[in-house]
Structures are given as structure tokens and as C-alpha cells.
């Protein structure tokens, strides 16, 4: 069966509400080592301090962004803006065009509970969605 985005136009316009950066501690913001290092360089932090304050290594070895007790990404500022926006990880750059969301009508609709930008604004060109999905799938190998 074709993925949703291949047979239906998907509309999206980010309102910058910041809700997708509040995981509620029920999912993770994954980072590759390169992404983590790019963010560390951008923030001008030492490796040791950056690791202690901003990163978590999961039991399975995956690297994720630390979060507050209420599940806010450590890079989200008090005005709900990303402090590392220009170097944010692929997971954030491609949202909501992740394979598990953009491929299924049910998942896409369910995600509207988290993201008010879904189904808002103009249809996103399918080429952009394809690129996002492809990049996510390729990145999964590098976590
Ligand atoms: S890195 Fe930035 S865009 Fe990604 S979840 Fe954290 S605050 Fe949000
Ligand atoms: S939840 Fe959706 S609308 Fe809000 S910042 Fe994230 S992508 Fe944008």
C-alpha cells in the first residue's frame, strides 16, 4: 500500500507553539554524535559539561537530549523557543514528516493532538515530504 503522502496532500504550517519540544517524558529527542557535537560547538560548551548537562545515554546506547522533570527538551527556552534552532537535530527538522506519521492516515490525524500545525496552511510539496521520510530512515542507522 502506498504511504499516505503519496496519495493525499498533507497540509502543515508551524505556529511555533513549542509543543513538539515537550515530550512529557514519553518519547525522546534522538541525536547522532555529529548532531550533538554541532550543538555543543554552537553553544560553545566543553565536552564534559555538555555531556553532563544536556545529554543522556540510554541503556541501549542511544544518545538523546536531556529533559526536565516535566518533559521539556533541555534546549527549549522559557519562551518555548529552541535555543539551538539553526543546528537542531534531524528529528526536529523533519517533524512532522516522520515515516511513522506521514505514512499513515490514522497516525497523521492522531498527531494533531500534539501539533496544531498539522492540517493547517498549505499543502506541503510531496518532494519535501519524501526527502524528510528518506532522511529519517537513513538516520535511524546512525543513532
Ligand atoms: S532540540 Fe530544539 S527543536 Fe528539537 S525538541 Fe529540543 S527545543 Fe525542540
Ligand atoms: S507542535 Fe507543531 S506547530 Fe507547534 S512548534 Fe511543533 S511543529 Fe510547530
mmCIF file with all atom_site columns, N, CA and C in Angstrom, residues 61-115:
data_model
loop_
_atom_site.group_PDB
_atom_site.id
_atom_site.type_symbol
_atom_site.label_atom_id
_atom_site.label_alt_id
_atom_site.label_comp_id
_atom_site.label_asym_id
_atom_site.label_entity_id
_atom_site.label_seq_id
_atom_site.pdbx_PDB_ins_code
_atom_site.Cartn_x
_atom_site.Cartn_y
_atom_site.Cartn_z
_atom_site.occupancy
_atom_site.B_iso_or_equiv
_atom_site.pdbx_formal_charge
_atom_site.auth_seq_id
_atom_site.auth_comp_id
_atom_site.auth_asym_id
_atom_site.auth_atom_id
_atom_site.pdbx_PDB_model_num
ATOM 1   N N  . UNK A 1 61  ? 22.323 2.376  24.465 1.00 0.00 ? 61  UNK A N  1
ATOM 2   C CA . UNK A 1 61  ? 23.428 3.093  23.837 1.00 0.00 ? 61  UNK A CA 1
ATOM 3   C C  . UNK A 1 61  ? 22.995 4.320  23.037 1.00 0.00 ? 61  UNK A C  1
ATOM 4   N N  . UNK A 1 62  ? 21.704 4.483  22.777 1.00 0.00 ? 62  UNK A N  1
ATOM 5   C CA . UNK A 1 62  ? 21.244 5.645  22.009 1.00 0.00 ? 62  UNK A CA 1
ATOM 6   C C  . UNK A 1 62  ? 21.470 6.935  22.798 1.00 0.00 ? 62  UNK A C  1
ATOM 7   N N  . UNK A 1 63  ? 21.777 7.989  22.032 1.00 0.00 ? 63  UNK A N  1
ATOM 8   C CA . UNK A 1 63  ? 22.021 9.302  22.622 1.00 0.00 ? 63  UNK A CA 1
ATOM 9   C C  . UNK A 1 63  ? 20.763 10.148 22.462 1.00 0.00 ? 63  UNK A C  1
ATOM 10  N N  . UNK A 1 64  ? 20.321 10.772 23.550 1.00 0.00 ? 64  UNK A N  1
ATOM 11  C CA . UNK A 1 64  ? 19.122 11.616 23.470 1.00 0.00 ? 64  UNK A CA 1
ATOM 12  C C  . UNK A 1 64  ? 19.368 12.912 24.224 1.00 0.00 ? 64  UNK A C  1
ATOM 13  N N  . UNK A 1 65  ? 18.550 13.918 23.902 1.00 0.00 ? 65  UNK A N  1
ATOM 14  C CA . UNK A 1 65  ? 18.635 15.180 24.634 1.00 0.00 ? 65  UNK A CA 1
ATOM 15  C C  . UNK A 1 65  ? 18.039 14.981 26.022 1.00 0.00 ? 65  UNK A C  1
ATOM 16  N N  . UNK A 1 66  ? 18.660 15.593 27.007 1.00 0.00 ? 66  UNK A N  1
ATOM 17  C CA . UNK A 1 66  ? 18.110 15.533 28.363 1.00 0.00 ? 66  UNK A CA 1
ATOM 18  C C  . UNK A 1 66  ? 16.788 16.309 28.376 1.00 0.00 ? 66  UNK A C  1
ATOM 19  N N  . UNK A 1 67  ? 15.992 16.045 29.396 1.00 0.00 ? 67  UNK A N  1
ATOM 20  C CA . UNK A 1 67  ? 14.741 16.801 29.515 1.00 0.00 ? 67  UNK A CA 1
ATOM 21  C C  . UNK A 1 67  ? 14.495 17.119 30.985 1.00 0.00 ? 67  UNK A C  1
ATOM 22  N N  . UNK A 1 68  ? 13.648 18.085 31.207 1.00 0.00 ? 68  UNK A N  1
ATOM 23  C CA . UNK A 1 68  ? 13.320 18.479 32.578 1.00 0.00 ? 68  UNK A CA 1
ATOM 24  C C  . UNK A 1 68  ? 12.355 17.453 33.169 1.00 0.00 ? 68  UNK A C  1
ATOM 25  N N  . UNK A 1 69  ? 12.062 17.561 34.447 1.00 0.00 ? 69  UNK A N  1
ATOM 26  C CA . UNK A 1 69  ? 11.168 16.573 35.062 1.00 0.00 ? 69  UNK A CA 1
ATOM 27  C C  . UNK A 1 69  ? 9.781  16.590 34.426 1.00 0.00 ? 69  UNK A C  1
ATOM 28  N N  . UNK A 1 70  ? 9.376  17.762 33.914 1.00 0.00 ? 70  UNK A N  1
ATOM 29  C CA . UNK A 1 70  ? 8.066  17.809 33.258 1.00 0.00 ? 70  UNK A CA 1
ATOM 30  C C  . UNK A 1 70  ? 8.170  17.538 31.754 1.00 0.00 ? 70  UNK A C  1
ATOM 31  N N  . UNK A 1 71  ? 9.326  17.058 31.330 1.00 0.00 ? 71  UNK A N  1
ATOM 32  C CA . UNK A 1 71  ? 9.436  16.566 29.959 1.00 0.00 ? 71  UNK A CA 1
ATOM 33  C C  . UNK A 1 71  ? 9.687  17.626 28.905 1.00 0.00 ? 71  UNK A C  1
ATOM 34  N N  . UNK A 1 72  ? 10.276 18.762 29.288 1.00 0.00 ? 72  UNK A N  1
ATOM 35  C CA . UNK A 1 72  ? 10.651 19.774 28.284 1.00 0.00 ? 72  UNK A CA 1
ATOM 36  C C  . UNK A 1 72  ? 12.061 19.474 27.796 1.00 0.00 ? 72  UNK A C  1
ATOM 37  N N  . UNK A 1 73  ? 12.256 19.537 26.489 1.00 0.00 ? 73  UNK A N  1
ATOM 38  C CA . UNK A 1 73  ? 13.599 19.343 25.943 1.00 0.00 ? 73  UNK A CA 1
ATOM 39  C C  . UNK A 1 73  ? 14.544 20.355 26.591 1.00 0.00 ? 73  UNK A C  1
ATOM 40  N N  . UNK A 1 74  ? 15.734 19.916 26.911 1.00 0.00 ? 74  UNK A N  1
ATOM 41  C CA . UNK A 1 74  ? 16.708 20.770 27.594 1.00 0.00 ? 74  UNK A CA 1
ATOM 42  C C  . UNK A 1 74  ? 17.080 21.998 26.749 1.00 0.00 ? 74  UNK A C  1
ATOM 43  N N  . UNK A 1 75  ? 16.838 21.925 25.445 1.00 0.00 ? 75  UNK A N  1
ATOM 44  C CA . UNK A 1 75  ? 17.190 23.047 24.578 1.00 0.00 ? 75  UNK A CA 1
ATOM 45  C C  . UNK A 1 75  ? 16.042 24.044 24.376 1.00 0.00 ? 75  UNK A C  1
ATOM 46  N N  . UNK A 1 76  ? 14.937 23.802 25.052 1.00 0.00 ? 76  UNK A N  1
ATOM 47  C CA . UNK A 1 76  ? 13.791 24.706 24.903 1.00 0.00 ? 76  UNK A CA 1
ATOM 48  C C  . UNK A 1 76  ? 13.917 25.819 25.944 1.00 0.00 ? 76  UNK A C  1
ATOM 49  N N  . UNK A 1 77  ? 13.804 27.076 25.487 1.00 0.00 ? 77  UNK A N  1
ATOM 50  C CA . UNK A 1 77  ? 13.952 28.155 26.469 1.00 0.00 ? 77  UNK A CA 1
ATOM 51  C C  . UNK A 1 77  ? 12.614 28.481 27.133 1.00 0.00 ? 77  UNK A C  1
ATOM 52  N N  . UNK A 1 78  ? 12.629 29.435 28.034 1.00 0.00 ? 78  UNK A N  1
ATOM 53  C CA . UNK A 1 78  ? 11.422 29.729 28.818 1.00 0.00 ? 78  UNK A CA 1
ATOM 54  C C  . UNK A 1 78  ? 10.323 30.374 27.972 1.00 0.00 ? 78  UNK A C  1
ATOM 55  N N  . UNK A 1 79  ? 10.669 30.848 26.768 1.00 0.00 ? 79  UNK A N  1
ATOM 56  C CA . UNK A 1 79  ? 9.651  31.391 25.860 1.00 0.00 ? 79  UNK A CA 1
ATOM 57  C C  . UNK A 1 79  ? 9.214  30.362 24.823 1.00 0.00 ? 79  UNK A C  1
ATOM 58  N N  . UNK A 1 80  ? 9.496  29.082 25.124 1.00 0.00 ? 80  UNK A N  1
ATOM 59  C CA . UNK A 1 80  ? 9.154  27.982 24.213 1.00 0.00 ? 80  UNK A CA 1
ATOM 60  C C  . UNK A 1 80  ? 9.802  28.133 22.843 1.00 0.00 ? 80  UNK A C  1
ATOM 61  N N  . UNK A 1 81  ? 11.025 28.616 22.836 1.00 0.00 ? 81  UNK A N  1
ATOM 62  C CA . UNK A 1 81  ? 11.801 28.710 21.599 1.00 0.00 ? 81  UNK A CA 1
ATOM 63  C C  . UNK A 1 81  ? 13.015 27.791 21.724 1.00 0.00 ? 81  UNK A C  1
ATOM 64  N N  . UNK A 1 82  ? 13.386 27.214 20.587 1.00 0.00 ? 82  UNK A N  1
ATOM 65  C CA . UNK A 1 82  ? 14.551 26.328 20.589 1.00 0.00 ? 82  UNK A CA 1
ATOM 66  C C  . UNK A 1 82  ? 15.835 27.167 20.642 1.00 0.00 ? 82  UNK A C  1
ATOM 67  N N  . UNK A 1 83  ? 16.674 26.878 21.631 1.00 0.00 ? 83  UNK A N  1
ATOM 68  C CA . UNK A 1 83  ? 17.921 27.634 21.797 1.00 0.00 ? 83  UNK A CA 1
ATOM 69  C C  . UNK A 1 83  ? 18.962 27.255 20.753 1.00 0.00 ? 83  UNK A C  1
ATOM 70  N N  . UNK A 1 84  ? 18.714 26.126 20.072 1.00 0.00 ? 84  UNK A N  1
ATOM 71  C CA . UNK A 1 84  ? 19.719 25.647 19.110 1.00 0.00 ? 84  UNK A CA 1
ATOM 72  C C  . UNK A 1 84  ? 19.064 25.456 17.732 1.00 0.00 ? 84  UNK A C  1
ATOM 73  N N  . UNK A 1 85  ? 18.105 26.307 17.434 1.00 0.00 ? 85  UNK A N  1
ATOM 74  C CA . UNK A 1 85  ? 17.256 26.107 16.254 1.00 0.00 ? 85  UNK A CA 1
ATOM 75  C C  . UNK A 1 85  ? 18.061 25.883 14.963 1.00 0.00 ? 85  UNK A C  1
ATOM 76  N N  . UNK A 1 86  ? 19.080 26.670 14.756 1.00 0.00 ? 86  UNK A N  1
ATOM 77  C CA . UNK A 1 86  ? 19.800 26.569 13.474 1.00 0.00 ? 86  UNK A CA 1
ATOM 78  C C  . UNK A 1 86  ? 20.614 25.279 13.364 1.00 0.00 ? 86  UNK A C  1
ATOM 79  N N  . UNK A 1 87  ? 20.833 24.624 14.502 1.00 0.00 ? 87  UNK A N  1
ATOM 80  C CA . UNK A 1 87  ? 21.597 23.367 14.477 1.00 0.00 ? 87  UNK A CA 1
ATOM 81  C C  . UNK A 1 87  ? 20.799 22.227 15.120 1.00 0.00 ? 87  UNK A C  1
ATOM 82  N N  . UNK A 1 88  ? 19.495 22.372 15.151 1.00 0.00 ? 88  UNK A N  1
ATOM 83  C CA . UNK A 1 88  ? 18.654 21.338 15.780 1.00 0.00 ? 88  UNK A CA 1
ATOM 84  C C  . UNK A 1 88  ? 18.795 20.016 15.024 1.00 0.00 ? 88  UNK A C  1
ATOM 85  N N  . UNK A 1 89  ? 18.556 18.916 15.747 1.00 0.00 ? 89  UNK A N  1
ATOM 86  C CA . UNK A 1 89  ? 18.754 17.609 15.101 1.00 0.00 ? 89  UNK A CA 1
ATOM 87  C C  . UNK A 1 89  ? 17.757 17.315 13.990 1.00 0.00 ? 89  UNK A C  1
ATOM 88  N N  . UNK A 1 90  ? 18.093 16.353 13.172 1.00 0.00 ? 90  UNK A N  1
ATOM 89  C CA . UNK A 1 90  ? 17.229 15.969 12.044 1.00 0.00 ? 90  UNK A CA 1
ATOM 90  C C  . UNK A 1 90  ? 15.810 15.635 12.515 1.00 0.00 ? 90  UNK A C  1
ATOM 91  N N  . UNK A 1 91  ? 15.721 14.954 13.652 1.00 0.00 ? 91  UNK A N  1
ATOM 92  C CA . UNK A 1 91  ? 14.396 14.582 14.169 1.00 0.00 ? 91  UNK A CA 1
ATOM 93  C C  . UNK A 1 91  ? 13.494 15.815 14.270 1.00 0.00 ? 91  UNK A C  1
ATOM 94  N N  . UNK A 1 92  ? 14.063 16.931 14.687 1.00 0.00 ? 92  UNK A N  1
ATOM 95  C CA . UNK A 1 92  ? 13.284 18.164 14.854 1.00 0.00 ? 92  UNK A CA 1
ATOM 96  C C  . UNK A 1 92  ? 13.063 18.849 13.505 1.00 0.00 ? 92  UNK A C  1
ATOM 97  N N  . UNK A 1 93  ? 14.073 18.792 12.638 1.00 0.00 ? 93  UNK A N  1
ATOM 98  C CA . UNK A 1 93  ? 13.962 19.467 11.338 1.00 0.00 ? 93  UNK A CA 1
ATOM 99  C C  . UNK A 1 93  ? 12.947 18.798 10.434 1.00 0.00 ? 93  UNK A C  1
ATOM 100 N N  . UNK A 1 94  ? 12.741 17.515 10.625 1.00 0.00 ? 94  UNK A N  1
ATOM 101 C CA . UNK A 1 94  ? 11.846 16.796 9.717  1.00 0.00 ? 94  UNK A CA 1
ATOM 102 C C  . UNK A 1 94  ? 10.417 16.659 10.261 1.00 0.00 ? 94  UNK A C  1
ATOM 103 N N  . UNK A 1 95  ? 10.222 16.956 11.532 1.00 0.00 ? 95  UNK A N  1
ATOM 104 C CA . UNK A 1 95  ? 8.881  16.822 12.109 1.00 0.00 ? 95  UNK A CA 1
ATOM 105 C C  . UNK A 1 95  ? 7.897  17.746 11.380 1.00 0.00 ? 95  UNK A C  1
ATOM 106 N N  . UNK A 1 96  ? 6.675  17.331 11.101 1.00 0.00 ? 96  UNK A N  1
ATOM 107 C CA . UNK A 1 96  ? 6.046  16.048 11.429 1.00 0.00 ? 96  UNK A CA 1
ATOM 108 C C  . UNK A 1 96  ? 6.131  15.015 10.303 1.00 0.00 ? 96  UNK A C  1
ATOM 109 N N  . UNK A 1 97  ? 7.094  15.225 9.403  1.00 0.00 ? 97  UNK A N  1
ATOM 110 C CA . UNK A 1 97  ? 7.172  14.304 8.258  1.00 0.00 ? 97  UNK A CA 1
ATOM 111 C C  . UNK A 1 97  ? 8.107  13.142 8.554  1.00 0.00 ? 97  UNK A C  1
ATOM 112 N N  . UNK A 1 98  ? 7.775  12.456 9.631  1.00 0.00 ? 98  UNK A N  1
ATOM 113 C CA . UNK A 1 98  ? 8.473  11.227 10.010 1.00 0.00 ? 98  UNK A CA 1
ATOM 114 C C  . UNK A 1 98  ? 7.761  10.055 9.352  1.00 0.00 ? 98  UNK A C  1
ATOM 115 N N  . UNK A 1 99  ? 8.495  8.967  9.060  1.00 0.00 ? 99  UNK A N  1
ATOM 116 C CA . UNK A 1 99  ? 7.866  7.813  8.404  1.00 0.00 ? 99  UNK A CA 1
ATOM 117 C C  . UNK A 1 99  ? 6.636  7.328  9.156  1.00 0.00 ? 99  UNK A C  1
ATOM 118 N N  . UNK A 1 100 ? 6.744  7.289  10.482 1.00 0.00 ? 100 UNK A N  1
ATOM 119 C CA . UNK A 1 100 ? 5.627  6.724  11.258 1.00 0.00 ? 100 UNK A CA 1
ATOM 120 C C  . UNK A 1 100 ? 4.428  7.657  11.339 1.00 0.00 ? 100 UNK A C  1
ATOM 121 N N  . UNK A 1 101 ? 4.587  8.920  10.927 1.00 0.00 ? 101 UNK A N  1
ATOM 122 C CA . UNK A 1 101 ? 3.458  9.849  10.947 1.00 0.00 ? 101 UNK A CA 1
ATOM 123 C C  . UNK A 1 101 ? 2.910  10.105 9.546  1.00 0.00 ? 101 UNK A C  1
ATOM 124 N N  . UNK A 1 102 ? 3.800  10.380 8.609  1.00 0.00 ? 102 UNK A N  1
ATOM 125 C CA . UNK A 1 102 ? 3.365  10.795 7.273  1.00 0.00 ? 102 UNK A CA 1
ATOM 126 C C  . UNK A 1 102 ? 2.898  9.632  6.401  1.00 0.00 ? 102 UNK A C  1
ATOM 127 N N  . UNK A 1 103 ? 3.122  8.412  6.862  1.00 0.00 ? 103 UNK A N  1
ATOM 128 C CA . UNK A 1 103 ? 2.756  7.263  6.029  1.00 0.00 ? 103 UNK A CA 1
ATOM 129 C C  . UNK A 1 103 ? 1.354  6.759  6.316  1.00 0.00 ? 103 UNK A C  1
ATOM 130 N N  . UNK A 1 104 ? 0.807  7.143  7.441  1.00 0.00 ? 104 UNK A N  1
ATOM 131 C CA . UNK A 1 104 ? -0.469 6.549  7.844  1.00 0.00 ? 104 UNK A CA 1
ATOM 132 C C  . UNK A 1 104 ? -1.490 7.625  8.206  1.00 0.00 ? 104 UNK A C  1
ATOM 133 N N  . UNK A 1 105 ? -2.662 7.491  7.653  1.00 0.00 ? 105 UNK A N  1
ATOM 134 C CA . UNK A 1 105 ? -3.723 8.466  7.897  1.00 0.00 ? 105 UNK A CA 1
ATOM 135 C C  . UNK A 1 105 ? -4.058 8.535  9.386  1.00 0.00 ? 105 UNK A C  1
ATOM 136 N N  . UNK A 1 106 ? -4.152 7.369  10.017 1.00 0.00 ? 106 UNK A N  1
ATOM 137 C CA . UNK A 1 106 ? -4.515 7.328  11.429 1.00 0.00 ? 106 UNK A CA 1
ATOM 138 C C  . UNK A 1 106 ? -3.466 8.053  12.291 1.00 0.00 ? 106 UNK A C  1
ATOM 139 N N  . UNK A 1 107 ? -2.189 7.749  12.029 1.00 0.00 ? 107 UNK A N  1
ATOM 140 C CA . UNK A 1 107 ? -1.125 8.384  12.819 1.00 0.00 ? 107 UNK A CA 1
ATOM 141 C C  . UNK A 1 107 ? -1.076 9.889  12.566 1.00 0.00 ? 107 UNK A C  1
ATOM 142 N N  . UNK A 1 108 ? -1.258 10.282 11.305 1.00 0.00 ? 108 UNK A N  1
ATOM 143 C CA . UNK A 1 108 ? -1.229 11.710 10.960 1.00 0.00 ? 108 UNK A CA 1
ATOM 144 C C  . UNK A 1 108 ? -2.333 12.454 11.702 1.00 0.00 ? 108 UNK A C  1
ATOM 145 N N  . UNK A 1 109 ? -3.523 11.887 11.712 1.00 0.00 ? 109 UNK A N  1
ATOM 146 C CA . UNK A 1 109 ? -4.651 12.544 12.406 1.00 0.00 ? 109 UNK A CA 1
ATOM 147 C C  . UNK A 1 109 ? -4.426 12.537 13.913 1.00 0.00 ? 109 UNK A C  1
ATOM 148 N N  . UNK A 1 110 ? -3.926 11.439 14.434 1.00 0.00 ? 110 UNK A N  1
ATOM 149 C CA . UNK A 1 110 ? -3.694 11.359 15.884 1.00 0.00 ? 110 UNK A CA 1
ATOM 150 C C  . UNK A 1 110 ? -2.680 12.404 16.321 1.00 0.00 ? 110 UNK A C  1
ATOM 151 N N  . UNK A 1 111 ? -1.684 12.661 15.461 1.00 0.00 ? 111 UNK A N  1
ATOM 152 C CA . UNK A 1 111 ? -0.632 13.609 15.832 1.00 0.00 ? 111 UNK A CA 1
ATOM 153 C C  . UNK A 1 111 ? -1.161 15.045 15.926 1.00 0.00 ? 111 UNK A C  1
ATOM 154 N N  . UNK A 1 112 ? -2.333 15.298 15.387 1.00 0.00 ? 112 UNK A N  1
ATOM 155 C CA . UNK A 1 112 ? -2.898 16.659 15.505 1.00 0.00 ? 112 UNK A CA 1
ATOM 156 C C  . UNK A 1 112 ? -3.144 17.012 16.975 1.00 0.00 ? 112 UNK A C  1
ATOM 157 N N  . UNK A 1 113 ? -3.223 16.010 17.836 1.00 0.00 ? 113 UNK A N  1
ATOM 158 C CA . UNK A 1 113 ? -3.398 16.293 19.278 1.00 0.00 ? 113 UNK A CA 1
ATOM 159 C C  . UNK A 1 113 ? -2.151 16.937 19.862 1.00 0.00 ? 113 UNK A C  1
ATOM 160 N N  . UNK A 1 114 ? -0.999 16.587 19.269 1.00 0.00 ? 114 UNK A N  1
ATOM 161 C CA . UNK A 1 114 ? 0.260  17.163 19.768 1.00 0.00 ? 114 UNK A CA 1
ATOM 162 C C  . UNK A 1 114 ? 0.629  18.435 19.017 1.00 0.00 ? 114 UNK A C  1
ATOM 163 N N  . UNK A 1 115 ? 0.354  18.440 17.722 1.00 0.00 ? 115 UNK A N  1
ATOM 164 C CA . UNK A 1 115 ? 0.849  19.541 16.872 1.00 0.00 ? 115 UNK A CA 1
ATOM 165 C C  . UNK A 1 115 ? -0.309 20.273 16.200 1.00 0.00 ? 115 UNK A C  1
#
